[in-house]
CSV table of C-alpha atoms and ligand atoms in Angstrom, one decimal:
chain,number,residue,atom,x,y,z
A,138,MET,CA,-97.2,118.7,-97.8
A,139,THR,CA,-95.1,115.7,-98.4
A,140,GLU,CA,-95.9,112.6,-99.7
A,141,ALA,CA,-94.4,109.2,-98.4
A,142,VAL,CA,-91.2,108.1,-100.8
A,143,GLN,CA,-90.7,104.7,-101.7
A,144,THR,CA,-87.6,102.8,-101.3
A,145,SER,CA,-88.5,99.3,-102.7
A,146,LEU,CA,-90.5,97.8,-105.3
A,147,PRO,CA,-93.6,97.9,-106.8
A,148,PHE,CA,-93.7,101.8,-107.4
A,149,THR,CA,-97.4,103.4,-107.7
A,150,PRO,CA,-97.9,104.3,-111.6
A,151,ARG,CA,-97.1,107.5,-113.0
A,152,VAL,CA,-96.3,109.1,-116.2
A,153,PHE,CA,-93.2,111.6,-117.1
A,154,SER,CA,-92.8,113.2,-120.6
A,155,GLY,CA,-91.0,116.5,-122.3
A,156,ILE,CA,-91.0,118.1,-125.0
A,157,GLN,CA,-87.9,120.9,-125.8
A,158,PRO,CA,-89.3,124.1,-126.4
A,159,SER,CA,-86.6,124.7,-128.7
A,160,GLY,CA,-88.6,126.3,-131.8
A,161,GLY,CA,-92.0,125.4,-132.8
A,162,LEU,CA,-94.0,122.3,-132.2
A,163,THR,CA,-93.9,119.9,-135.1
A,164,LEU,CA,-96.3,117.2,-136.1
A,165,GLY,CA,-93.9,114.8,-135.1
A,166,ASN,CA,-94.4,116.1,-131.5
A,167,TYR,CA,-98.2,116.2,-131.8
A,168,LEU,CA,-98.7,112.9,-133.0
A,169,GLY,CA,-95.3,111.4,-131.4
A,170,ALA,CA,-96.1,112.9,-128.2
A,171,LEU,CA,-99.1,115.6,-127.4
A,172,LYS,CA,-102.1,113.6,-129.1
A,173,ARG,CA,-100.9,110.3,-127.1
A,174,PHE,CA,-101.0,112.1,-124.0
A,175,ALA,CA,-104.3,114.0,-124.2
A,176,ASP,CA,-105.6,110.3,-125.5
A,177,THR,CA,-104.6,108.9,-121.9
A,178,GLN,CA,-105.3,111.6,-119.6
A,179,ASP,CA,-108.5,109.9,-118.3
A,180,SER,CA,-106.9,106.5,-117.3
A,181,GLY,CA,-106.2,107.5,-113.7
A,182,THR,CA,-102.5,107.3,-113.6
A,183,GLN,CA,-100.6,110.3,-112.3
A,184,SER,CA,-99.1,112.2,-114.8
A,185,LEU,CA,-96.8,115.1,-115.3
A,186,TYR,CA,-96.2,116.9,-118.6
A,187,CYS,CA,-92.7,119.1,-119.1
A,188,MET,CA,-91.7,121.9,-121.0
A,189,VAL,CA,-87.6,120.9,-121.3
A,190,ASP,CA,-86.0,124.3,-121.6
A,191,LEU,CA,-83.1,123.1,-119.5
A,192,HIS,CA,-82.8,120.9,-122.3
A,193,ALA,CA,-83.4,123.6,-124.9
A,194,ILE,CA,-80.3,125.3,-124.2
A,195,THR,CA,-77.7,122.7,-124.5
A,196,VAL,CA,-77.8,124.3,-128.6
A,197,TRP,CA,-78.2,128.5,-128.6
A,198,GLN,CA,-81.6,129.5,-127.7
A,199,ASP,CA,-81.8,133.2,-128.3
A,200,PRO,CA,-83.3,134.5,-124.8
A,201,ALA,CA,-86.6,135.9,-125.6
A,202,LYS,CA,-87.7,132.9,-128.9
A,203,LEU,CA,-86.9,130.6,-125.5
A,204,ARG,CA,-89.7,132.1,-123.5
A,205,HIS,CA,-92.1,132.4,-126.5
A,206,ALA,CA,-91.5,128.9,-127.1
A,207,THR,CA,-91.6,127.8,-123.9
A,208,ARG,CA,-95.2,129.4,-123.4
A,209,GLU,CA,-96.2,128.5,-126.9
A,210,LEU,CA,-95.9,124.8,-126.0
A,211,CYS,CA,-97.5,125.4,-122.7
A,212,ALA,CA,-100.6,126.6,-125.3
A,213,GLY,CA,-99.5,123.3,-127.7
A,214,PHE,CA,-100.2,121.1,-124.1
A,215,ILE,CA,-103.7,122.4,-123.8
A,216,ALA,CA,-104.7,123.1,-127.1
A,217,SER,CA,-104.4,119.5,-128.1
A,218,GLY,CA,-106.2,118.3,-125.4
A,219,LEU,CA,-103.8,118.2,-122.1
A,220,ASP,CA,-106.2,119.4,-119.5
A,221,PRO,CA,-103.9,121.1,-116.7
A,222,GLN,CA,-106.3,120.4,-113.4
A,223,LYS,CA,-105.6,116.8,-114.6
A,224,SER,CA,-102.4,116.6,-115.5
A,225,ILE,CA,-99.1,118.9,-114.0
A,226,LEU,CA,-97.8,121.0,-116.8
A,227,PHE,CA,-94.9,123.1,-115.8
A,228,ASN,CA,-91.4,124.1,-117.1
A,229,GLN,CA,-88.3,122.5,-115.6
A,230,SER,CA,-86.1,124.9,-114.7
A,231,GLN,CA,-88.7,126.0,-112.1
A,232,VAL,CA,-88.0,122.5,-110.8
A,233,SER,CA,-84.6,123.1,-109.0
A,234,GLU,CA,-84.7,119.2,-108.1
A,235,HIS,CA,-84.3,118.3,-111.5
A,236,THR,CA,-80.9,119.5,-111.6
A,237,GLN,CA,-80.0,118.6,-108.5
A,238,LEU,CA,-80.6,114.7,-109.2
A,239,ALA,CA,-79.1,115.4,-112.8
A,240,TRP,CA,-75.4,116.0,-110.9
A,241,ILE,CA,-75.8,112.6,-109.0
A,242,PHE,CA,-76.6,110.8,-112.2
A,243,ASN,CA,-73.4,112.9,-113.7
A,244,CYS,CA,-71.5,110.7,-111.5
A,245,VAL,CA,-73.4,107.3,-111.6
A,246,ALA,CA,-73.4,107.9,-115.6
A,247,ARG,CA,-70.3,106.7,-117.4
A,248,THR,CA,-69.1,109.0,-120.3
A,249,GLY,CA,-68.6,105.7,-122.7
A,250,TRP,CA,-72.7,105.5,-122.1
A,251,MET,CA,-72.8,108.8,-123.3
A,252,GLN,CA,-70.3,108.5,-126.3
A,253,ARG,CA,-72.5,105.9,-127.9
A,254,MET,CA,-76.1,108.4,-128.0
A,255,THR,CA,-76.8,108.7,-131.3
A,256,GLN,CA,-78.6,112.0,-130.9
A,257,PHE,CA,-75.5,113.4,-129.5
A,258,LYS,CA,-73.9,112.2,-132.5
A,259,ASP,CA,-76.5,113.4,-134.7
A,260,LYS,CA,-76.7,117.0,-132.9
A,261,ALA,CA,-73.0,117.5,-132.0
A,262,GLY,CA,-72.3,116.8,-136.1
A,263,LYS,CA,-68.5,116.4,-137.1
A,264,ASN,CA,-67.0,119.2,-134.4
A,265,ALA,CA,-68.1,117.4,-131.2
A,266,GLN,CA,-65.0,119.2,-129.2
A,267,ASN,CA,-67.4,122.2,-130.6
A,268,ALA,CA,-70.5,120.5,-128.5
A,269,SER,CA,-71.8,121.6,-124.9
A,270,LEU,CA,-71.3,119.8,-122.2
A,271,GLY,CA,-74.8,119.7,-121.5
A,272,LEU,CA,-75.6,118.2,-124.9
A,273,PHE,CA,-73.0,115.9,-123.7
A,274,ALA,CA,-74.5,115.0,-120.7
A,275,TYR,CA,-78.0,115.7,-121.8
A,276,PRO,CA,-79.3,111.9,-121.2
A,277,ALA,CA,-78.4,112.3,-117.4
A,278,LEU,CA,-80.7,115.1,-116.7
A,279,MET,CA,-83.3,113.4,-119.1
A,280,ALA,CA,-82.9,110.7,-116.3
A,281,ALA,CA,-83.5,112.8,-113.7
A,282,ASP,CA,-86.0,114.6,-115.1
A,283,ILE,CA,-88.1,111.0,-115.3
A,284,LEU,CA,-86.4,109.4,-112.0
A,285,ILE,CA,-87.2,112.7,-109.8
A,286,TYR,CA,-90.9,112.0,-109.9
A,287,HIS,CA,-90.4,108.3,-110.1
A,288,ALA,CA,-91.6,108.2,-113.0
A,289,THR,CA,-92.9,104.0,-114.0
A,290,HIS,CA,-94.0,105.3,-117.7
A,291,VAL,CA,-92.6,107.5,-120.3
A,292,PRO,CA,-94.4,107.7,-123.1
A,293,VAL,CA,-92.1,109.0,-125.8
A,294,GLY,CA,-91.2,108.9,-129.8
A,295,GLU,CA,-89.1,106.2,-131.3
A,296,ASP,CA,-86.2,108.7,-131.2
A,297,GLN,CA,-85.8,108.3,-127.5
A,298,LYS,CA,-85.7,105.1,-127.3
A,299,GLN,CA,-81.8,104.7,-126.4
A,300,HIS,CA,-82.3,107.6,-124.0
A,301,LEU,CA,-84.9,105.7,-122.1
A,302,GLU,CA,-83.0,102.5,-122.1
A,303,LEU,CA,-79.8,105.1,-120.4
A,304,THR,CA,-82.4,106.0,-117.5
A,305,ARG,CA,-82.8,102.3,-117.0
A,306,ASP,CA,-79.0,102.1,-116.8
A,307,ILE,CA,-78.5,104.5,-114.7
A,308,ALA,CA,-81.2,103.7,-112.1
A,309,THR,CA,-80.5,99.9,-112.3
A,310,LYS,CA,-76.5,101.7,-111.7
A,311,PHE,CA,-77.3,103.8,-108.3
A,312,ASN,CA,-79.8,100.9,-107.1
A,313,HIS,CA,-76.8,98.4,-107.5
A,314,ASP,CA,-74.3,101.0,-105.8
A,315,TYR,CA,-76.2,102.1,-103.4
A,316,GLY,CA,-77.7,98.6,-102.3
A,317,VAL,CA,-81.3,100.4,-102.4
A,318,ASP,CA,-84.5,99.5,-104.6
A,319,PHE,CA,-85.2,103.2,-104.8
A,320,PHE,CA,-85.1,103.8,-108.5
A,321,PRO,CA,-88.2,102.2,-111.0
A,322,ILE,CA,-86.8,100.8,-114.0
A,323,THR,CA,-89.4,103.1,-115.9
A,324,GLU,CA,-90.6,101.6,-119.1
A,325,PRO,CA,-90.9,103.4,-122.3
A,326,VAL,CA,-94.7,103.4,-124.0
A,327,ILE,CA,-93.8,103.8,-127.7
A,328,GLU,CA,-96.8,103.4,-129.7
A,329,GLY,CA,-99.2,103.7,-132.5
A,330,ALA,CA,-98.7,104.4,-136.1
A,331,ALA,CA,-96.3,107.3,-135.4
A,332,THR,CA,-94.0,107.1,-133.3
A,333,ARG,CA,-91.7,108.4,-136.1
A,334,VAL,CA,-92.8,111.0,-138.4
A,335,MET,CA,-90.4,111.4,-141.2
A,336,SER,CA,-89.3,114.5,-143.0
A,337,LEU,CA,-91.5,115.3,-146.0
A,338,ARG,CA,-88.3,115.7,-148.1
A,339,ASP,CA,-86.5,113.2,-147.3
A,340,GLY,CA,-87.9,109.4,-145.7
A,341,SER,CA,-84.9,108.4,-143.6
A,342,LYS,CA,-84.5,111.7,-141.5
A,343,LYS,CA,-87.2,112.5,-138.9
A,344,MET,CA,-89.3,115.3,-138.5
A,345,SER,CA,-87.7,117.7,-136.3
A,346,LYS,CA,-88.5,121.2,-135.4
A,347,SER,CA,-84.6,122.1,-135.5
A,348,ASP,CA,-84.5,120.8,-139.4
A,349,PRO,CA,-83.1,123.8,-141.8
A,350,SER,CA,-86.0,122.8,-143.8
A,351,ASP,CA,-89.2,124.3,-143.0
A,352,ALA,CA,-90.6,122.1,-146.0
A,353,SER,CA,-89.5,119.4,-144.5
A,354,ARG,CA,-92.2,119.2,-141.7
A,355,ILE,CA,-95.6,120.9,-140.9
A,356,ASN,CA,-95.3,123.3,-137.9
A,357,MET,CA,-98.5,123.2,-135.5
A,358,THR,CA,-98.7,127.1,-136.4
A,359,ASP,CA,-99.3,126.6,-140.2
A,360,ASP,CA,-102.1,127.9,-142.2
A,361,ALA,CA,-104.4,125.6,-144.2
A,362,ASP,CA,-102.4,127.0,-147.2
A,363,THR,CA,-98.9,126.2,-145.9
A,364,ILE,CA,-99.9,122.5,-144.9
A,365,ALA,CA,-101.5,122.0,-148.2
A,366,LYS,CA,-98.5,123.4,-150.0
A,367,LYS,CA,-96.3,121.1,-147.9
A,368,ILE,CA,-98.1,117.9,-148.5
A,369,ARG,CA,-98.7,118.5,-152.2
A,370,LYS,CA,-94.6,119.1,-152.6
A,371,ALA,CA,-93.7,115.9,-150.1
A,372,LYS,CA,-91.3,114.0,-151.9
A,373,THR,CA,-93.0,110.7,-153.0
A,374,ASP,CA,-92.1,107.9,-155.2
A,375,PRO,CA,-94.0,107.1,-158.8
A,376,GLU,CA,-95.7,103.8,-157.6
A,377,ALA,CA,-99.8,104.0,-156.9
A,378,LEU,CA,-100.4,103.0,-152.6
A,379,PRO,CA,-100.3,99.3,-152.2
A,380,SER,CA,-103.1,97.8,-150.6
A,381,GLU,CA,-102.0,96.4,-147.4
A,382,ALA,CA,-99.0,97.4,-145.0
A,383,LYS,CA,-96.0,95.0,-146.3
A,384,GLY,CA,-96.3,96.8,-149.9
A,385,LEU,CA,-94.5,100.2,-147.9
A,386,GLU,CA,-91.8,98.2,-146.8
A,387,ASP,CA,-89.2,99.7,-149.1
A,388,ARG,CA,-90.9,103.1,-149.7
A,389,PRO,CA,-89.9,105.3,-146.6
A,390,GLU,CA,-91.8,108.5,-148.3
A,391,ALA,CA,-95.2,106.6,-148.9
A,392,ARG,CA,-95.0,104.5,-145.7
A,393,ASN,CA,-94.7,108.0,-143.6
A,394,LEU,CA,-97.2,109.5,-145.4
A,395,VAL,CA,-99.9,106.8,-144.6
A,396,ASN,CA,-98.5,106.4,-141.5
A,397,ILE,CA,-99.3,110.3,-140.5
A,398,TYR,CA,-102.8,109.8,-142.2
A,399,ALA,CA,-103.5,106.7,-140.2
A,400,ALA,CA,-102.4,108.3,-136.8
A,401,LEU,CA,-104.6,111.7,-137.4
A,402,ALA,CA,-107.5,109.4,-138.2
A,403,ASP,CA,-107.2,106.9,-135.7
A,404,MET,CA,-107.3,104.1,-138.1
A,405,SER,CA,-104.5,101.1,-138.4
A,406,VAL,CA,-102.3,101.3,-141.3
A,407,ASP,CA,-104.2,98.4,-143.1
A,408,ASP,CA,-107.1,100.1,-142.7
A,409,VAL,CA,-105.9,103.4,-144.6
A,410,LEU,CA,-104.7,100.7,-146.9
A,411,ARG,CA,-108.1,99.3,-147.5
A,412,GLU,CA,-109.4,102.6,-148.4
A,413,ALA,CA,-106.5,104.1,-150.2
A,414,GLY,CA,-104.2,101.0,-152.0
A,415,GLY,CA,-104.7,101.6,-155.7
A,416,LYS,CA,-104.5,105.7,-155.6
A,417,GLN,CA,-101.9,107.8,-157.2
A,418,PHE,CA,-100.2,110.6,-154.9
A,419,SER,CA,-102.0,112.8,-156.4
A,420,ALA,CA,-105.4,111.5,-155.6
A,421,PHE,CA,-104.0,110.5,-151.9
A,422,LYS,CA,-102.3,114.0,-151.1
A,423,PRO,CA,-105.1,116.2,-151.1
A,424,MET,CA,-107.1,113.2,-148.9
A,425,LEU,CA,-104.0,113.9,-146.3
A,426,SER,CA,-104.2,117.6,-146.5
A,427,GLU,CA,-107.7,118.1,-145.7
A,428,LEU,CA,-107.6,115.8,-142.8
A,429,ALA,CA,-104.4,117.6,-141.6
A,430,VAL,CA,-106.0,120.8,-141.9
A,431,GLU,CA,-109.4,119.3,-140.3
A,432,LYS,CA,-107.4,117.8,-137.2
A,433,LEU,CA,-104.5,120.8,-137.2
A,434,ALA,CA,-106.3,124.1,-137.5
A,435,PRO,CA,-108.7,123.8,-134.4
A,436,ILE,CA,-105.5,123.5,-132.2
A,437,SER,CA,-103.6,126.3,-133.6
A,438,THR,CA,-106.3,128.6,-133.5
A,439,GLU,CA,-106.6,127.7,-129.8
A,440,MET,CA,-102.7,127.7,-129.5
A,441,ALA,CA,-103.0,131.6,-130.9
A,442,ARG,CA,-106.1,132.2,-128.5
A,443,LEU,CA,-104.1,131.3,-125.8
A,444,MET,CA,-101.3,133.0,-126.3
A,445,GLN,CA,-102.9,136.4,-126.0
A,446,ASP,CA,-103.1,135.8,-122.1
A,447,THR,CA,-99.8,135.3,-121.9
A,448,ALA,CA,-99.7,135.7,-117.8
A,449,GLU,CA,-102.6,133.0,-117.6
A,450,ILE,CA,-99.8,130.2,-119.1
A,451,ASP,CA,-97.4,131.8,-116.9
A,452,ALA,CA,-99.8,131.4,-113.8
A,453,ILE,CA,-100.5,127.2,-114.9
A,454,LEU,CA,-96.9,127.1,-115.1
A,455,ALA,CA,-95.8,128.2,-111.7
A,456,LYS,CA,-99.0,126.2,-110.1
A,457,GLY,CA,-97.8,123.1,-112.3
A,458,ALA,CA,-94.3,123.6,-111.0
A,459,ALA,CA,-95.3,123.7,-107.4
A,460,ASP,CA,-97.3,120.4,-107.5
A,461,ALA,CA,-94.1,118.9,-109.0
A,462,ARG,CA,-92.2,120.4,-106.5
A,463,VAL,CA,-94.3,118.4,-103.7
A,464,ILE,CA,-93.4,114.8,-105.5
A,465,ALA,CA,-89.3,115.8,-105.9
A,466,ALA,CA,-88.6,117.2,-103.1
A,467,PRO,CA,-89.4,114.2,-100.7
A,468,ILE,CA,-87.4,111.8,-103.5
A,469,LEU,CA,-83.9,114.4,-104.1
A,470,LYS,CA,-83.9,114.5,-100.1
A,471,LYS,CA,-84.4,110.7,-100.1
A,472,THR,CA,-81.5,110.5,-102.6
A,473,TYR,CA,-79.3,112.8,-100.8
A,474,GLU,CA,-79.5,110.6,-97.7
A,475,ILE,CA,-79.0,107.4,-99.5
A,476,VAL,CA,-75.7,109.1,-101.0
A,477,GLY,CA,-74.5,110.4,-97.3
A,478,MET,CA,-75.1,114.4,-97.6
A,479,VAL,CA,-74.6,115.9,-94.3
A,480,GLY,CA,-78.1,117.8,-93.4
A,481,ALA,CA,-80.3,116.1,-96.3
B,877,AQP,N1,-90.3,113.0,-135.9
B,877,AQP,C1,-91.0,112.7,-134.4
B,877,AQP,N2,-91.9,111.7,-134.3
B,877,AQP,C2,-92.7,111.0,-133.6
B,877,AQP,N3,-92.3,111.6,-132.3
B,877,AQP,C3,-91.6,112.5,-132.3
B,877,AQP,N4,-91.1,113.5,-130.9
B,877,AQP,C4,-89.9,114.2,-131.8
B,877,AQP,N5,-89.8,114.3,-133.3
B,877,AQP,C5,-91.0,113.1,-133.3
B,877,AQP,C6,-91.4,113.4,-130.2
B,877,AQP,O1,-91.5,114.2,-129.0
B,877,AQP,C7,-91.5,114.8,-127.8
B,877,AQP,C8,-90.7,115.8,-127.7
B,877,AQP,O2,-89.2,115.3,-128.4
B,877,AQP,P1,-88.6,116.9,-127.7
B,877,AQP,O3,-89.1,117.9,-128.9
B,877,AQP,O4,-88.0,116.9,-126.2
B,877,AQP,O5,-87.1,116.3,-129.0
B,877,AQP,P2,-87.0,115.9,-129.9
B,877,AQP,O6,-87.4,114.4,-130.4
B,877,AQP,O7,-85.2,115.9,-130.4
B,877,AQP,O8,-87.8,116.6,-131.3
B,877,AQP,P3,-87.1,117.4,-132.1
B,877,AQP,O9,-88.8,118.5,-133.0
B,877,AQP,O10,-86.4,116.6,-133.4
B,877,AQP,O11,-86.8,118.6,-131.6
B,877,AQP,P4,-85.2,119.2,-131.6
B,877,AQP,O12,-84.8,119.8,-133.2
B,877,AQP,O13,-84.8,120.6,-131.3
B,877,AQP,O14,-84.2,118.3,-131.3
B,877,AQP,C9,-90.3,113.5,-127.6
B,877,AQP,O15,-91.2,112.2,-127.1
B,877,AQP,C10,-90.5,112.9,-129.3
B,877,AQP,O16,-89.9,111.2,-128.8
């Protein structure tokens, strides 16, 4: 089965997003990505969600842990409400068209563009010469992940905004260089109260699975006691909560906890502050812990149940990869034709 490949605008709406199996899922991944994917899965738009294992290895991954994290991530998608019958769930390395298109994009993107990427600078640290070439080229592979499906919308957290802009730049340059309207100019979808969940230990750093401090994040597999302890110890300031959002402007840690509460409760920040304004953190933190446990415990229980049958998870990923390929293969073929590859 093949599908007609569009070579000129407008493009059929299609959603793509990915998460790295680079460790356990965090509350940041859940609120910034998974929950939003689940909330929109019945919108009628075809959606593909990818465990981006090839991105994960841009920094060292132990092979056994990577396999486990990929399956656990798939379990996390399903436990968060993603239905593999409605959305295509797969791991990136099973669809080789991603890397084939990434090579073309490596030849379209400029090294200067990559040098400006803040995620590369953050992850490479002071010794950029020692970073992998893959880490440097990461945004070109990400552009390929999206554009190999002609995806028009990419729901992500705030941290991915710069990479999405680069995806648009690559599509624009490809279309311009080859005189076509072949790749869509993808829209980032960055919405909700928790587009940037911050570290519990430092309100200026995003919550991240690879932060060396486990106390900085809530893991989706943390039990109720651990969640409560981490929230109790979360950095705050001595003031009571304000009664409106502008009172949080210079209080990053307070803002973070209120944002997390709002996103978990599906409330606006103003509504949360209408209820909690005037409370001290000694009263607000237990409210947040209770809500976090109520929302996360069923997900972690379901993840653990799904992980008892990894063969079933592997079958879901294999089926998803086959479905993804049906969309990706003709787009790669057309790309090769446009670029001038014989035999495409
Ligand atoms: N703290 C966050 N707040 C909101 N959204 C977040 N996302 C990640 N962290 C936050 C969103 O989750 C999706 C998947 O991200 P990823 O795992 O592919 O890479 P990442 O953004 O680099 O996430 P981590 O946890 O920080 O992973 P490591 O530590 O391996 O780099 C994206 O949509 C992202 O925006």
